[in-house]
PDB file of C-alpha atoms in Angstrom:
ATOM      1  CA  UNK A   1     -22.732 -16.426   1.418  1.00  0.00           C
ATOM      2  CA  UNK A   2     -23.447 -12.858   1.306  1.00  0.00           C
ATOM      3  CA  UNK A   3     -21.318 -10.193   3.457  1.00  0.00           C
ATOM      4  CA  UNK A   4     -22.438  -7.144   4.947  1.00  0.00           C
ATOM      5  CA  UNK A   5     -18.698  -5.710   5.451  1.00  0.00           C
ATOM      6  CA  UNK A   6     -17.644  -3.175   2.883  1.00  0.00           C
ATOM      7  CA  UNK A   7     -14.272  -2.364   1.980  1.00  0.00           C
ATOM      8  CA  UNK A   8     -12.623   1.245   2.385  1.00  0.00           C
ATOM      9  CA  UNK A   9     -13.001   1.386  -1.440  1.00  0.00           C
ATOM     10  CA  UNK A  10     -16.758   0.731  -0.969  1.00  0.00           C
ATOM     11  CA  UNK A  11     -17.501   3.156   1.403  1.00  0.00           C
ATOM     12  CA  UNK A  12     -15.147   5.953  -0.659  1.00  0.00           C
ATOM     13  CA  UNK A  13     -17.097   5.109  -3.662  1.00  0.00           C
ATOM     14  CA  UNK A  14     -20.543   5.338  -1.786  1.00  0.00           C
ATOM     15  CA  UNK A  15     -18.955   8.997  -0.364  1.00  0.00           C
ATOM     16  CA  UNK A  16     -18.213  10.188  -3.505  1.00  0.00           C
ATOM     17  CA  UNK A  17     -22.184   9.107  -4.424  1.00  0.00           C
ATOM     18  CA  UNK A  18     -24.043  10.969  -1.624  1.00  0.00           C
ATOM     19  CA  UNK A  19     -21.341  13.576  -2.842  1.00  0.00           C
ATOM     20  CA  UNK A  20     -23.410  13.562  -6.269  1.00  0.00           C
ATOM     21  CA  UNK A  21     -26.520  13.001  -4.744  1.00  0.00           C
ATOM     22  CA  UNK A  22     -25.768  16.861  -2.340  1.00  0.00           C
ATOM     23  CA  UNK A  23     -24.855  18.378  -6.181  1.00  0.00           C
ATOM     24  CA  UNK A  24     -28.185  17.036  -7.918  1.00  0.00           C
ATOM     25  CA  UNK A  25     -30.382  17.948  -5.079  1.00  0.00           C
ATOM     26  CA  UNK A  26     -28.829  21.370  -4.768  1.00  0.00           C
ATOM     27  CA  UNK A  27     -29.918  22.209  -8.448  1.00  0.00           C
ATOM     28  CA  UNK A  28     -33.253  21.598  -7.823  1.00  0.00           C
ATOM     29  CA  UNK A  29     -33.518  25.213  -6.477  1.00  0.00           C
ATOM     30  CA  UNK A  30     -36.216  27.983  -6.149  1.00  0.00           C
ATOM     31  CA  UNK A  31     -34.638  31.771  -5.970  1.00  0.00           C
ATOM     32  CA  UNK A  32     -35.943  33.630  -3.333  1.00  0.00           C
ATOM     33  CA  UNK A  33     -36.754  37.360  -4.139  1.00  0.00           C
ATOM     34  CA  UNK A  34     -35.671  38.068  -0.203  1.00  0.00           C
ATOM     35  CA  UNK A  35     -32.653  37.295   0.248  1.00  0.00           C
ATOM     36  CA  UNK A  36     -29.728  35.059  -1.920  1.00  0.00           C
ATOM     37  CA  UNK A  37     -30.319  31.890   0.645  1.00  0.00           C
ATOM     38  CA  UNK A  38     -32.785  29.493  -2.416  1.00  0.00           C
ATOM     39  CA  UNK A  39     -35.061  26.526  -1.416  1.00  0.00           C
ATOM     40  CA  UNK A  40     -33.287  23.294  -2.982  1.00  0.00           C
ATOM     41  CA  UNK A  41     -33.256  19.491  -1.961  1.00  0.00           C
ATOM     42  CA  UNK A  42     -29.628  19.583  -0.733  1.00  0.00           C
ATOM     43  CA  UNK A  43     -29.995  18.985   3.106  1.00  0.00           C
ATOM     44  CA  UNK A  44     -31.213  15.536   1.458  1.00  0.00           C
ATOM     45  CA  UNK A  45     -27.530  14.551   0.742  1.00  0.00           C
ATOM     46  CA  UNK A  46     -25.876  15.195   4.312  1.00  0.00           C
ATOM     47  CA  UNK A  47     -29.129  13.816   5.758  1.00  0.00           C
ATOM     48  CA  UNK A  48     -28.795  10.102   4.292  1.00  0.00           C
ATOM     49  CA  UNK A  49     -24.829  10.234   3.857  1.00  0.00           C
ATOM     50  CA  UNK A  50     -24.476  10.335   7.955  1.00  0.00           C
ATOM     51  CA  UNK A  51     -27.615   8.043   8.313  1.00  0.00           C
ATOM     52  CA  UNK A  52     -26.007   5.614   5.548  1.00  0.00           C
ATOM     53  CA  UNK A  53     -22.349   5.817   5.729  1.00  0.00           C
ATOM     54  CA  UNK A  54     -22.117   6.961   9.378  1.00  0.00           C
ATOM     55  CA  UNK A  55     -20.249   9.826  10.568  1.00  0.00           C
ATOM     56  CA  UNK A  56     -16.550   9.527   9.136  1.00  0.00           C
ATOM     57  CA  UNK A  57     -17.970   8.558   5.700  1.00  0.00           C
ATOM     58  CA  UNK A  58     -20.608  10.992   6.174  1.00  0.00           C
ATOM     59  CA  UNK A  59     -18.671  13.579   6.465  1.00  0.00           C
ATOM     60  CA  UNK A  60     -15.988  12.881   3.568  1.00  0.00           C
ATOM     61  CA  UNK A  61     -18.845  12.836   1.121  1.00  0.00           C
ATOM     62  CA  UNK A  62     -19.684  16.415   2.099  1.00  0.00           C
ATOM     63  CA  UNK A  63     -16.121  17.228   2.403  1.00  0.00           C
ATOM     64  CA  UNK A  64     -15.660  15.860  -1.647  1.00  0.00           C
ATOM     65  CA  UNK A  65     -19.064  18.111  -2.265  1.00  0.00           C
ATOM     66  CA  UNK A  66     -17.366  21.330  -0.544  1.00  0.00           C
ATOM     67  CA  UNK A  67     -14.060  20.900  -2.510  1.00  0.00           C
ATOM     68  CA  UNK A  68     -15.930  20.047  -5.796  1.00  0.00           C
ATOM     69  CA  UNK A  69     -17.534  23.165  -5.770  1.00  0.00           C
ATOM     70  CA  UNK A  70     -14.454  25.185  -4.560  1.00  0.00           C
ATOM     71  CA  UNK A  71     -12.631  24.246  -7.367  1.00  0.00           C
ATOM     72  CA  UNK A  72     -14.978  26.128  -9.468  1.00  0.00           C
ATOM     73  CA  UNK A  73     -17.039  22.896 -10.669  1.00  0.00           C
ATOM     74  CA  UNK A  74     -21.141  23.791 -10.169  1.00  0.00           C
ATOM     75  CA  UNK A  75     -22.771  21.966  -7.956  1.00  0.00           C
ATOM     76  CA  UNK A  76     -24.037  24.700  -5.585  1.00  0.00           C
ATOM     77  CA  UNK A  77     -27.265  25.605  -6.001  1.00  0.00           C
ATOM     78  CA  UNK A  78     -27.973  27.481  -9.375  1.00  0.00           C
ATOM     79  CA  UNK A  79     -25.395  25.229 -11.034  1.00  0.00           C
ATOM     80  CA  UNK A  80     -22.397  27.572  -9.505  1.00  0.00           C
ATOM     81  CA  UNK A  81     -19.457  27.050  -7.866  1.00  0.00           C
ATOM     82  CA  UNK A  82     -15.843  28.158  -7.161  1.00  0.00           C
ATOM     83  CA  UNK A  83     -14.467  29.748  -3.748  1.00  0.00           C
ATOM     84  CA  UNK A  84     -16.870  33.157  -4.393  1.00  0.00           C
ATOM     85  CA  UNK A  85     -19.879  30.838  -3.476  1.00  0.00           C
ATOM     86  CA  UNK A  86     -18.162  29.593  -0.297  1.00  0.00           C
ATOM     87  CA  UNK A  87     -17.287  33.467   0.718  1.00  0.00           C
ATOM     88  CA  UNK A  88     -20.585  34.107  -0.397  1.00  0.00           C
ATOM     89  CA  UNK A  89     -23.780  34.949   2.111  1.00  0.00           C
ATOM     90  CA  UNK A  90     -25.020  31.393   1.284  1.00  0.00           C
ATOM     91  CA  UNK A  91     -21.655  29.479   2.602  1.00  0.00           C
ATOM     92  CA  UNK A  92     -21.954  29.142   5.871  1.00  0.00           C
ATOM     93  CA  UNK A  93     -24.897  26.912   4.735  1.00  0.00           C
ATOM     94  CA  UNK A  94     -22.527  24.954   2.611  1.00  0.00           C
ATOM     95  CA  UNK A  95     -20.023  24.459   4.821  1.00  0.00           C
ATOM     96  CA  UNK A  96     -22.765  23.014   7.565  1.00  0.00           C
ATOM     97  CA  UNK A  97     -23.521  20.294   5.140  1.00  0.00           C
ATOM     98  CA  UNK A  98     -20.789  18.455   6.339  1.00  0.00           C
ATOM     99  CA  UNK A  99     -21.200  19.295  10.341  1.00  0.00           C
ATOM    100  CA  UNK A 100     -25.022  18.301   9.629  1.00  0.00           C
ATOM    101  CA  UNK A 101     -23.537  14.781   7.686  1.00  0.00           C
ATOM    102  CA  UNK A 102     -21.234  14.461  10.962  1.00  0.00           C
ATOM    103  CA  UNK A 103     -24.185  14.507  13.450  1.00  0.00           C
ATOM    104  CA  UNK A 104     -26.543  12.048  11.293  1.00  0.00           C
ATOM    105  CA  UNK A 105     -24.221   9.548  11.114  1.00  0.00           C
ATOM    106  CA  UNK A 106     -23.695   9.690  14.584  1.00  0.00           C
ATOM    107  CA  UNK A 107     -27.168   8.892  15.212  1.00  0.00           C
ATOM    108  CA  UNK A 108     -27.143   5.812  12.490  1.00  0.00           C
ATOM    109  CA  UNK A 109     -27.133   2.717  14.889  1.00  0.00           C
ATOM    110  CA  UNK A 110     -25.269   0.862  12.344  1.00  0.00           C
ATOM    111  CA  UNK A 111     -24.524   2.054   8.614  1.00  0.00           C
ATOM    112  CA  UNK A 112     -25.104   0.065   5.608  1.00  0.00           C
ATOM    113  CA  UNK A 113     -22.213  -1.814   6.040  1.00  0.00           C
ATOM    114  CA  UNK A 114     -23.593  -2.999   9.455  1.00  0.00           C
ATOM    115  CA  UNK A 115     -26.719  -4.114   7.662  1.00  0.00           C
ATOM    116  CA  UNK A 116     -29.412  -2.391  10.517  1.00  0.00           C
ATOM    117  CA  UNK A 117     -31.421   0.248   9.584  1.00  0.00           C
ATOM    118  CA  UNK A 118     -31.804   3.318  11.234  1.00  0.00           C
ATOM    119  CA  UNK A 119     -35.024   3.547  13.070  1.00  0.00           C
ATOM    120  CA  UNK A 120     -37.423   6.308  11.447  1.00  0.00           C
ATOM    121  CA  UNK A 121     -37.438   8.040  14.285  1.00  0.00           C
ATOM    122  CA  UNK A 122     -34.248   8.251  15.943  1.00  0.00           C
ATOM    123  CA  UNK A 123     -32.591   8.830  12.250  1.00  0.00           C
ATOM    124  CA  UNK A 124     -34.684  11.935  11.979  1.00  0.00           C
ATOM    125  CA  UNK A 125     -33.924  13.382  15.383  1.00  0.00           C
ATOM    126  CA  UNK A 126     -30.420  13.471  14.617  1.00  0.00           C
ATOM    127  CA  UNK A 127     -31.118  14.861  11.035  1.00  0.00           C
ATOM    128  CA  UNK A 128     -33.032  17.768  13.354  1.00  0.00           C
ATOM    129  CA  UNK A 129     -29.711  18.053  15.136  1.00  0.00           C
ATOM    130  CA  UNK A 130     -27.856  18.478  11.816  1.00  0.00           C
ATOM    131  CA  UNK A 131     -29.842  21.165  10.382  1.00  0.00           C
ATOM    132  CA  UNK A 132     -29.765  22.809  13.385  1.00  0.00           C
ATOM    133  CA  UNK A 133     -26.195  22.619  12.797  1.00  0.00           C
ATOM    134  CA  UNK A 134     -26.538  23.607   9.552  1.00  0.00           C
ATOM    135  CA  UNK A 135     -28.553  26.802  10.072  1.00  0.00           C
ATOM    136  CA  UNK A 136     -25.965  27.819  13.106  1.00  0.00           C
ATOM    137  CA  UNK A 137     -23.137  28.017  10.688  1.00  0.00           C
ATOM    138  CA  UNK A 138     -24.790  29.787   7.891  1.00  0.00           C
ATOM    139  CA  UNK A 139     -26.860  31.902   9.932  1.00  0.00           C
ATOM    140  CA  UNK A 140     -23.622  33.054  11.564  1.00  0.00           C
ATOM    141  CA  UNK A 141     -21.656  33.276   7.967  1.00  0.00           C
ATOM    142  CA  UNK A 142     -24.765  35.034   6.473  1.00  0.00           C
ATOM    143  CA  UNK A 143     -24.849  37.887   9.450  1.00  0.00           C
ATOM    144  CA  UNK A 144     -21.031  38.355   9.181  1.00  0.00           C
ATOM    145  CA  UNK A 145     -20.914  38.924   5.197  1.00  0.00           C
ATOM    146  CA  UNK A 146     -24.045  40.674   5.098  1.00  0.00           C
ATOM    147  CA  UNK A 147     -24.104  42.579   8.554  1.00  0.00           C
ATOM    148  CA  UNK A 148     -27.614  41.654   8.920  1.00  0.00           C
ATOM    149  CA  UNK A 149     -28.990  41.502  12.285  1.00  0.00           C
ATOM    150  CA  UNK A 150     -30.151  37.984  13.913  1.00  0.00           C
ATOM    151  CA  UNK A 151     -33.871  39.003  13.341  1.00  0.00           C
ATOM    152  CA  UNK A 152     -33.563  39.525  10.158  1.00  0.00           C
ATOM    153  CA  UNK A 153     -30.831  36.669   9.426  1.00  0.00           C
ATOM    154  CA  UNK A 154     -33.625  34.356  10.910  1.00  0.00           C
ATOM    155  CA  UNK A 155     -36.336  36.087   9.011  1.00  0.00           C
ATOM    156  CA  UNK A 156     -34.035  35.748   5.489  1.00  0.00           C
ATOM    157  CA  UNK A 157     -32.558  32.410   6.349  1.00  0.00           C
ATOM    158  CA  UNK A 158     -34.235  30.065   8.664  1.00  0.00           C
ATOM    159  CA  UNK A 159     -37.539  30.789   9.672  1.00  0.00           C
ATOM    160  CA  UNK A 160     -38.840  30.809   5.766  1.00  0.00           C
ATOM    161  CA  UNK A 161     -37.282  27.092   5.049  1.00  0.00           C
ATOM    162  CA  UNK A 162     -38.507  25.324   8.393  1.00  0.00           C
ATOM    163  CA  UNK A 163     -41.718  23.253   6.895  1.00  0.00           C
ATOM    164  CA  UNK A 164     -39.378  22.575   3.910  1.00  0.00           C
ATOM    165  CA  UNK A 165     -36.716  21.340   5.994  1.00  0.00           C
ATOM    166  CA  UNK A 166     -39.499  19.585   8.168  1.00  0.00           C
ATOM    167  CA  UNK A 167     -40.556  17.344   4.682  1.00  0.00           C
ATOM    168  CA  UNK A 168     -37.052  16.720   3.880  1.00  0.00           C
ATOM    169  CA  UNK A 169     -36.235  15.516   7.173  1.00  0.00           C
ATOM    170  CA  UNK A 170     -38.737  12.916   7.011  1.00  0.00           C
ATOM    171  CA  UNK A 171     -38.668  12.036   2.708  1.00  0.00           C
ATOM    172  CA  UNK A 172     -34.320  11.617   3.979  1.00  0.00           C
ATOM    173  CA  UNK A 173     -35.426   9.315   7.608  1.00  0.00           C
ATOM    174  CA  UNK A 174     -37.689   7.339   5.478  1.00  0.00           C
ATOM    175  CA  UNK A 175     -35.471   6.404   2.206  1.00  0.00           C
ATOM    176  CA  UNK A 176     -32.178   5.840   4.306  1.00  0.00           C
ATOM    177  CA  UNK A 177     -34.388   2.881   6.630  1.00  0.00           C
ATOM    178  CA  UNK A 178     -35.607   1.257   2.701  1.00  0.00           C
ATOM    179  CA  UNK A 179     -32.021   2.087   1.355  1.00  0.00           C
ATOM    180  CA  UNK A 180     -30.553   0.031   4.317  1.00  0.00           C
ATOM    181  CA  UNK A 181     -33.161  -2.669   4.837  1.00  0.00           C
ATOM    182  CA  UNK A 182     -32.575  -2.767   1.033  1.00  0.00           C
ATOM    183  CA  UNK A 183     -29.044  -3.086   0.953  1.00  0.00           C
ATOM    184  CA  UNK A 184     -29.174  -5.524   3.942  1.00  0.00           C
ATOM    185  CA  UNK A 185     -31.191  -8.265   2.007  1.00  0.00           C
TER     186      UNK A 185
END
């Protein structure tokens, strides 16, 4: 008989994996020539790590993501890391990765371990909630390093990656309901 209850090990492994899954999708980046803030994939990781894993295990894989790169390994965007990136314009953004993780999983009615998939819907207004996060933090990081005004921190840093974040939100609502259904076979 097959089990749906993972063991702490499990769910640690599966952390450090939507940890990996944050690094790829963050080198899959497109520079900007208006400001240092790129368009990459990595919302995709928090996103389906707090959908998946739920919030606690959410959260630890972008912890192990933050730390990774702050210990000079690159998995930020443009294959960089180290503590610069974090102090950076961009690291407010990083740093909401994990708040954003947080908030999905608290919308997850039961991770993979519970076997039920999220519902499309419900999984992707929490995402919403989580970027929303996401941009508060490095909106606020960005206009304290660069001493850019909120206009033009919204104009540099938000407004821009909206329809992006839009796609991603539903791409990350739709593959964590198959990943779970999967998973729950």
């Amino acid at each position: 008989e097959r089990t749906t209850d993972m063991t702490k090990t499990n769910l640690l492994l599966l952390s450090g994996l939507f940890s990996a899954l944050t690094a790829i999708c963050s080198w899959i980046n497109i520079p900007l020539f208006f400001t240092p803030v790129p368009i990459n994939l990595a919302l995709i990781g928090p996103y389906m790590a707090g959908s998946l894993l739920g919030p606690r295990y959410g959260l630890l894989s972008q912890i192990i993501y933050i730390m990774t790169g702050a210990l000079g390994i690159p998995v930020f965007a443009g294959f960089s890391g180290g503590l610069g990136v974090l102090a950076g314009p961009t690291g407010g953004f990083i740093i909401g990765y994990a708040v954003c993780a947080f908030i999905c999983g608290l919308g997850a009615k039961g991770k993979i371990p519970a076997g039920r998939p999220p519902k499309i819907a419900g999984s992707a207004a929490f995402m919403f909630i989580g970027l929303s996060a996401c941009y508060s933090f490095g909106l606020m990081w960005y206009m304290i390093v660069t001493g850019a005004s909120l206009w033009s921190g919204l104009a540099a840093c938000v407004l821009p990656f909206l329809p992006g974040d839009v796609l991603k939100i539903a791409v990350a609502a739709v593959m964590s309901q198959q990943i779970a259904k999967a998973v729950s076979l």
